[in-house]
Each structure stands twice: as structure tokens, then as C-alpha cells.
PDB file of C-alpha atoms in Angstrom:
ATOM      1  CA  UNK H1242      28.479 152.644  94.726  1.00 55.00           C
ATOM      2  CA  UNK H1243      32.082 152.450  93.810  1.00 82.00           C
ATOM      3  CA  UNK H1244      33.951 150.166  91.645  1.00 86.00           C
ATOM      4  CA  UNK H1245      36.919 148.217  92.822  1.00 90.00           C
ATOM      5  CA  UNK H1246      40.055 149.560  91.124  1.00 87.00           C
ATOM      6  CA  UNK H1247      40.670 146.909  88.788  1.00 87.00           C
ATOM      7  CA  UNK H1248      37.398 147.699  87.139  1.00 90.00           C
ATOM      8  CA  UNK H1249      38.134 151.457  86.948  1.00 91.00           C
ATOM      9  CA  UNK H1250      39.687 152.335  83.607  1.00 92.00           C
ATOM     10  CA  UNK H1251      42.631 155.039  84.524  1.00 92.00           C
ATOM     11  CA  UNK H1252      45.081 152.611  87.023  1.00 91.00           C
ATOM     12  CA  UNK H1253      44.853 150.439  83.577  1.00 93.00           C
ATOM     13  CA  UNK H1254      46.074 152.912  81.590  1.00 94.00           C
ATOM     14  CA  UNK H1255      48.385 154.035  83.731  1.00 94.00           C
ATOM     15  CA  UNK H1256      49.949 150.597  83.663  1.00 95.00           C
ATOM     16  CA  UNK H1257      49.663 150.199  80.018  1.00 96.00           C
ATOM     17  CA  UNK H1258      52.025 153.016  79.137  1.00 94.00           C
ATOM     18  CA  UNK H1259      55.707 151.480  80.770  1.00 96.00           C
ATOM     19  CA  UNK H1260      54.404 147.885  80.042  1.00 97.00           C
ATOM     20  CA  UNK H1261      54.218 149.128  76.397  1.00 97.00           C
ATOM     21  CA  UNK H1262      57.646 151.068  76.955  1.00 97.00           C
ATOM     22  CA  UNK H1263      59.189 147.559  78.185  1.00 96.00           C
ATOM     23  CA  UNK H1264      57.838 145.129  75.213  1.00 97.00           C
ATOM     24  CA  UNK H1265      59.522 147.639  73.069  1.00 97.00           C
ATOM     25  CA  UNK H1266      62.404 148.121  74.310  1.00 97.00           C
ATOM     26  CA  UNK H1267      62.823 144.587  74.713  1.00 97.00           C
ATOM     27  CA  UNK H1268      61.465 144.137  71.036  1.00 95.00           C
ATOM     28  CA  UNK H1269      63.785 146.665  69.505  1.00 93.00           C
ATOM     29  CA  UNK H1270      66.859 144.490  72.022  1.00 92.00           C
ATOM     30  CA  UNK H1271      66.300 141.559  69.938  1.00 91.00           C
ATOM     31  CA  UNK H1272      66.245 143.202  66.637  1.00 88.00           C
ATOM     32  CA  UNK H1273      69.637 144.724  67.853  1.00 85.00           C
ATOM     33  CA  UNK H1274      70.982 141.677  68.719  1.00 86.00           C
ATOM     34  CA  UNK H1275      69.824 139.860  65.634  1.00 83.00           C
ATOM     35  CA  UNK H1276      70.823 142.343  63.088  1.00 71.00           C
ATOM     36  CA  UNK H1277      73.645 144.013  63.837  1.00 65.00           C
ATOM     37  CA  UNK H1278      75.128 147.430  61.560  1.00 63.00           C
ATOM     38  CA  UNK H1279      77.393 146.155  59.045  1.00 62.00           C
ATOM     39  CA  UNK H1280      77.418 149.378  56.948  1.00 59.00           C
ATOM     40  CA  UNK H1281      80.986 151.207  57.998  1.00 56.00           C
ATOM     41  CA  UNK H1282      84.191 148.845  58.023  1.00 58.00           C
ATOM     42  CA  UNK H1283      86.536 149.052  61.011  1.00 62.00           C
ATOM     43  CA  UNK H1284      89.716 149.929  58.133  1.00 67.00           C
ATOM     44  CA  UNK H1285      87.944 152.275  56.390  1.00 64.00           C
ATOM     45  CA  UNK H1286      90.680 154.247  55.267  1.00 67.00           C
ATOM     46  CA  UNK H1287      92.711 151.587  54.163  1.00 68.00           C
ATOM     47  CA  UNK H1288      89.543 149.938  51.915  1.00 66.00           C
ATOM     48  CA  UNK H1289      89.590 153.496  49.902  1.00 65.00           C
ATOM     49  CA  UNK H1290      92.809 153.400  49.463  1.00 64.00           C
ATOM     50  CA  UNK H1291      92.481 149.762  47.836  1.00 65.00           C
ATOM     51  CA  UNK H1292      89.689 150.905  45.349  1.00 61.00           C
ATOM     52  CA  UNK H1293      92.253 153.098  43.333  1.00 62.00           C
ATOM     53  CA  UNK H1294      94.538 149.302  42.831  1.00 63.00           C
ATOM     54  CA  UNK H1295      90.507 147.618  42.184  1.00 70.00           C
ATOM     55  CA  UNK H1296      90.217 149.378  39.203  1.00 82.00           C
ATOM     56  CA  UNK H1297      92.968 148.670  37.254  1.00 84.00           C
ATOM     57  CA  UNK H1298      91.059 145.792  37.071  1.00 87.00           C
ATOM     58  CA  UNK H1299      88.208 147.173  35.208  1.00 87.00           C
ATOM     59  CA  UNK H1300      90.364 148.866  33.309  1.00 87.00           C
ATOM     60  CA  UNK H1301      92.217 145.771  31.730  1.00 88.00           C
ATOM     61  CA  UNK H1302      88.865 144.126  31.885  1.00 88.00           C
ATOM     62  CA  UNK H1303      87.982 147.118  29.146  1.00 89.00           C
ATOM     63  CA  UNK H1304      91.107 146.486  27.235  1.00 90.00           C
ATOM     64  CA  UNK H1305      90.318 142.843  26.644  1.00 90.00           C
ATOM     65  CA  UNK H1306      86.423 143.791  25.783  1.00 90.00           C
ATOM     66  CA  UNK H1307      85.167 140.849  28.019  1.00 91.00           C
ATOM     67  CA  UNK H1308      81.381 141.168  28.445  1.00 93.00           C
ATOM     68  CA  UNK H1309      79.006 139.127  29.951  1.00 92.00           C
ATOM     69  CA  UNK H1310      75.431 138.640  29.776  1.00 93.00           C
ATOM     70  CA  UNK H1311      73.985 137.535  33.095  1.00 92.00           C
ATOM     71  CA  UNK H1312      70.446 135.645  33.455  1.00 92.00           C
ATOM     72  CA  UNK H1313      68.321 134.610  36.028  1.00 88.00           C
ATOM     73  CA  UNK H1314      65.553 131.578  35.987  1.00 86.00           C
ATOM     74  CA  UNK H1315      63.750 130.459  39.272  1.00 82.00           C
ATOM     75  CA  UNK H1316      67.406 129.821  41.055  1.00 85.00           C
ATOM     76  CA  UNK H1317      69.355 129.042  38.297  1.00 89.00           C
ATOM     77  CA  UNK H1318      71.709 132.213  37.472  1.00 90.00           C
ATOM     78  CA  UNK H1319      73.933 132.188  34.095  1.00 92.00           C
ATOM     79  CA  UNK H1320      76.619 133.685  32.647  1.00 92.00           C
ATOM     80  CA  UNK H1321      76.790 133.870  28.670  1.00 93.00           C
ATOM     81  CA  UNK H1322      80.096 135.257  27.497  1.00 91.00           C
ATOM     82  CA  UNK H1323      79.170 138.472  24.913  1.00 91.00           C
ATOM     83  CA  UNK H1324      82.522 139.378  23.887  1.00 86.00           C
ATOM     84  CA  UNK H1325      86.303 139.556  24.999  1.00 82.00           C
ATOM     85  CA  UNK H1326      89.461 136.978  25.448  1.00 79.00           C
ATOM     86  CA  UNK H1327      88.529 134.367  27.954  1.00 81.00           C
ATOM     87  CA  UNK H1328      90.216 131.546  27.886  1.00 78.00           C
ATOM     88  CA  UNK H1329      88.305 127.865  27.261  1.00 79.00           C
ATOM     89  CA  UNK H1330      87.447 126.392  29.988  1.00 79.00           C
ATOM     90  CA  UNK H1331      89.129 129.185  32.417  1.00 87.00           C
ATOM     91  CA  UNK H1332      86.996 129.209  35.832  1.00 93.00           C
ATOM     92  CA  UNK H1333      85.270 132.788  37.204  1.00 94.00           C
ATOM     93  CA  UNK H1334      85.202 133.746  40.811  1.00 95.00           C
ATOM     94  CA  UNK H1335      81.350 134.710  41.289  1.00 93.00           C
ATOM     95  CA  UNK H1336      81.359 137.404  44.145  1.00 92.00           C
ATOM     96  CA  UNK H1337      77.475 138.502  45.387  1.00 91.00           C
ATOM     97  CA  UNK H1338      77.585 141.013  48.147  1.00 89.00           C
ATOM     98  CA  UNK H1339      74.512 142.359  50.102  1.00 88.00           C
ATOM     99  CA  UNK H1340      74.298 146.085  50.825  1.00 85.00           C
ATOM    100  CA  UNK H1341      73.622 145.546  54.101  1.00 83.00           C
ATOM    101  CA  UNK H1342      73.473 142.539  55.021  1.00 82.00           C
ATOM    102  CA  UNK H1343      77.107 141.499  55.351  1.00 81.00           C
ATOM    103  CA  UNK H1344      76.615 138.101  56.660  1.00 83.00           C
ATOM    104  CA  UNK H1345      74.987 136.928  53.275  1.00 86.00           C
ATOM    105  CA  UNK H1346      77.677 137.534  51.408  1.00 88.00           C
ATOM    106  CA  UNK H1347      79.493 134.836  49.719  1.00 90.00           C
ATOM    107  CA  UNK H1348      81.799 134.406  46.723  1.00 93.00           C
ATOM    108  CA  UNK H1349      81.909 130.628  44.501  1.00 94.00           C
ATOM    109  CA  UNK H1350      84.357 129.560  41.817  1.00 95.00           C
ATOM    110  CA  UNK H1351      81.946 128.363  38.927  1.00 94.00           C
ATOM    111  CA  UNK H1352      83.171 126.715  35.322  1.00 93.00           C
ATOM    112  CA  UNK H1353      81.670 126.589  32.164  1.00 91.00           C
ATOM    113  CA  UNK H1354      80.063 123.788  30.107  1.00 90.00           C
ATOM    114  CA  UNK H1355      80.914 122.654  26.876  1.00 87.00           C
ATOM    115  CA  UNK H1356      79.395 125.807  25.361  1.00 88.00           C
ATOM    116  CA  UNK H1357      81.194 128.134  26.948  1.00 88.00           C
ATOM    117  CA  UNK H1358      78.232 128.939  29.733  1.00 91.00           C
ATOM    118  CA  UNK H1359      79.042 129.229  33.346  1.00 93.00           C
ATOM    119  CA  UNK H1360      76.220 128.182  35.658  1.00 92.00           C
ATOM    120  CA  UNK H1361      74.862 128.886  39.164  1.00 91.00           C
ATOM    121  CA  UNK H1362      72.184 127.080  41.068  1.00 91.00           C
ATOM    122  CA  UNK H1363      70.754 129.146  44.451  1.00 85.00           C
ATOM    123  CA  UNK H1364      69.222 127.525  46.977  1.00 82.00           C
ATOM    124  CA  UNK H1365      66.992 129.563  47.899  1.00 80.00           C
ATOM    125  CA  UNK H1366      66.889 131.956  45.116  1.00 79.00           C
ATOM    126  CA  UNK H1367      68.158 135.670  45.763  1.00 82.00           C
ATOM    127  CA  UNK H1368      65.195 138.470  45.903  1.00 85.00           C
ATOM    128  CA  UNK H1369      66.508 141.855  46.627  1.00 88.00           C
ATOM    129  CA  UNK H1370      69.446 144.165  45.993  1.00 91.00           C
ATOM    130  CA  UNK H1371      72.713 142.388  45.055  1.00 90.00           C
ATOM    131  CA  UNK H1372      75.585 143.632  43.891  1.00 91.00           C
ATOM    132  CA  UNK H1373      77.433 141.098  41.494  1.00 92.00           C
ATOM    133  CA  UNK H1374      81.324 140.895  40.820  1.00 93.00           C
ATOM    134  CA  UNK H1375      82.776 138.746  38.264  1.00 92.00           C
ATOM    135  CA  UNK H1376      86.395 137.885  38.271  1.00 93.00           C
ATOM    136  CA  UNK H1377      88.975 136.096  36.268  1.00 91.00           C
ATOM    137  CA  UNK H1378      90.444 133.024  37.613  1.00 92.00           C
ATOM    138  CA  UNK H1379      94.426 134.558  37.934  1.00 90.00           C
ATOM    139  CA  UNK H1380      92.205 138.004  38.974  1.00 88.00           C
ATOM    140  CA  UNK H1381      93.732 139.784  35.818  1.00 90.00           C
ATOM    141  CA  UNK H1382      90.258 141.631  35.058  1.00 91.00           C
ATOM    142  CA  UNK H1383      86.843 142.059  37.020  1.00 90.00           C
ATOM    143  CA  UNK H1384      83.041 143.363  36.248  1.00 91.00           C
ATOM    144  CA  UNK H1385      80.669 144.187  38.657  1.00 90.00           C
ATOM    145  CA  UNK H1386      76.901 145.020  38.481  1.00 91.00           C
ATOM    146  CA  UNK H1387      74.236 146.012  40.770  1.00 90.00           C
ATOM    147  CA  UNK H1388      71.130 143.650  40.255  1.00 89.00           C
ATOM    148  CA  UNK H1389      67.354 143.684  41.753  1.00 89.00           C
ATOM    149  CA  UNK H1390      65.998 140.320  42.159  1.00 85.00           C
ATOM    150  CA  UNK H1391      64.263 138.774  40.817  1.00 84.00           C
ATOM    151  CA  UNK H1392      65.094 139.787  37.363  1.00 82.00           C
ATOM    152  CA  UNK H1393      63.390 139.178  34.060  1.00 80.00           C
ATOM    153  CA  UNK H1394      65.332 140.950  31.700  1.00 86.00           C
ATOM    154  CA  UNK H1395      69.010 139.658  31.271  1.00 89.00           C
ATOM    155  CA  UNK H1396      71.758 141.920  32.646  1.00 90.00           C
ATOM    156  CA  UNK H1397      74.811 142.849  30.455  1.00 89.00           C
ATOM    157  CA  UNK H1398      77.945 142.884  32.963  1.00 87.00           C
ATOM    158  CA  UNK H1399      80.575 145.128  31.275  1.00 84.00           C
ATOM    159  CA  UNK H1400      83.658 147.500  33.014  1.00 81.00           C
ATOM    160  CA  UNK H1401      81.844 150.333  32.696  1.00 77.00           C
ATOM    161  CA  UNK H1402      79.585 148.633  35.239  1.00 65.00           C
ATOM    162  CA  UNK H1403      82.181 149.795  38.218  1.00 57.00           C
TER     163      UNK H1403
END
């Protein structure tokens, strides 16, 4: 007695391998098309060239020994002046980039409080790779840090951190 083919197993298999073929491809089209490659910048060229005027920057950032020591609580992130000339009250441009993730990106002008302490509230807190950029209000000097998140341990921005 024979089986009709539906109850055979080989015609399912034989179906199962390009219906598997299309939910991926149509899986790995919507990943595409969600997440797109930020990673290599249309002006290239022109960004390199930039770097070498970036770091005069660090370099007078160095000069004026500013140092910061940068802390992170649940998603409250703050940034102690260590040492250096900043002046009271001056505001910081707070840059955070993503390595990959370009569309996360953001930059916020922050001030201090009466103690000197600028502050940072995230909503919702950062967890992963960061890279952090400090700069002065008139963009006379700038530090910058790579940071895994969450942290524990505070993280001491300085111009050696290029």
C-alpha cells in the first residue's frame, strides 16, 4: 500500500530547503534595511586630513593640564575636574560617539554646579562601547576616552587619552 505524497517524507524536504533559503534571505533583508554600515565616511580623505588640525587640541589641552575624572551611577554620568585652568562656571560640550552605530551618536552642552561638577542624566543608561570627547566651550582644548559600559571604576579623561 502506498502513501499519498504528503505523508512521504522526501517531497517535504525537498520543499524545506528554498522555503528555508527564502525566510533567510528575507530575514537577513530586514536586518539590512534596519541597520545599515556606518563604518567608512563618504569624505574620507578629507576627515584624515582634519585629525592633524584635531590635535592641536589635545595638545593645548596638555599645556593647560586639564584632567577630568569621569563617573558613572545607574544613568547619572559626572565629570569631576582633577586638574588644569577651567574657567568657573565655563560650559563643556559632551560628545559620545558609537563605534558603529552612527545613528546613536549625540553631543550635549552640560554646566557645572556650585562645586565645580558637571552632570549628565541618560535616559536609558549607555551599556556598551562609547567613545567619550570632552570639549571646552570656545573649543580651545579637547579629551577623549574610550569607555565600556557600564563602568564601576571612575575613568580619568586626560590628552594623552587621544
Amino acid at each position: 500500500m502506498t502513501q499519498p505524497w504528503y505523508r512521504q517524507f522526501w517531497p517535504w524536504f525537498i520543499i524545506a530547503l528554498p522555503t528555508t533559503a527564502v525566510i533567510g534571505s528575507v530575514a537577513t533583508a530586514i536586518i539590512a534595511s534596519k541597520d545599515g554600515v556606518n563604518l567608512v565616511a563618504e569624505d574620507y580623505y578629507k576627515q584624515g586630513k582634519e585629525i592633524n588640525q584635531d590635535l592641536s587640541k589635545f595638545d593645548r589641552a596638555q599645556a593647560l593640564n586639564i584632567r577630568f575624572m569621569l563617573e558613572v551611577q545607574g544613568s547619572e554620568l559626572t565629570l569631576k575636574p582633577i586638574s588644569g585652568e577651567i574657567p568657573t562656571g565655563q560650559a563643556l560640550y559632551l560628545s559620545l560617539f558609537h563605534p558603529t552605530l552612527a545613528g546613536q551618536d549625540s553631543e550635549y552642552l552640560i554646566t557645572a554646579d556650585a562645586n565645580g561638577t558637571y552632570r549628565f542624566h541618560f535616559d536609558p543608561p549607555l551599556s556598551g562601547k562609547w567613545h567619550i570627547r570632552v570639549d571646552a566651550f570656545d573649543h580651545e582644548w579637547r579629551l577623549q576616552e574610550t569607555v565600556q559600559f557600564p563602568t564601576q571604576a571612575p575613568v580619568e579623561l586626560d590628552p594623552k587619552g587621544r
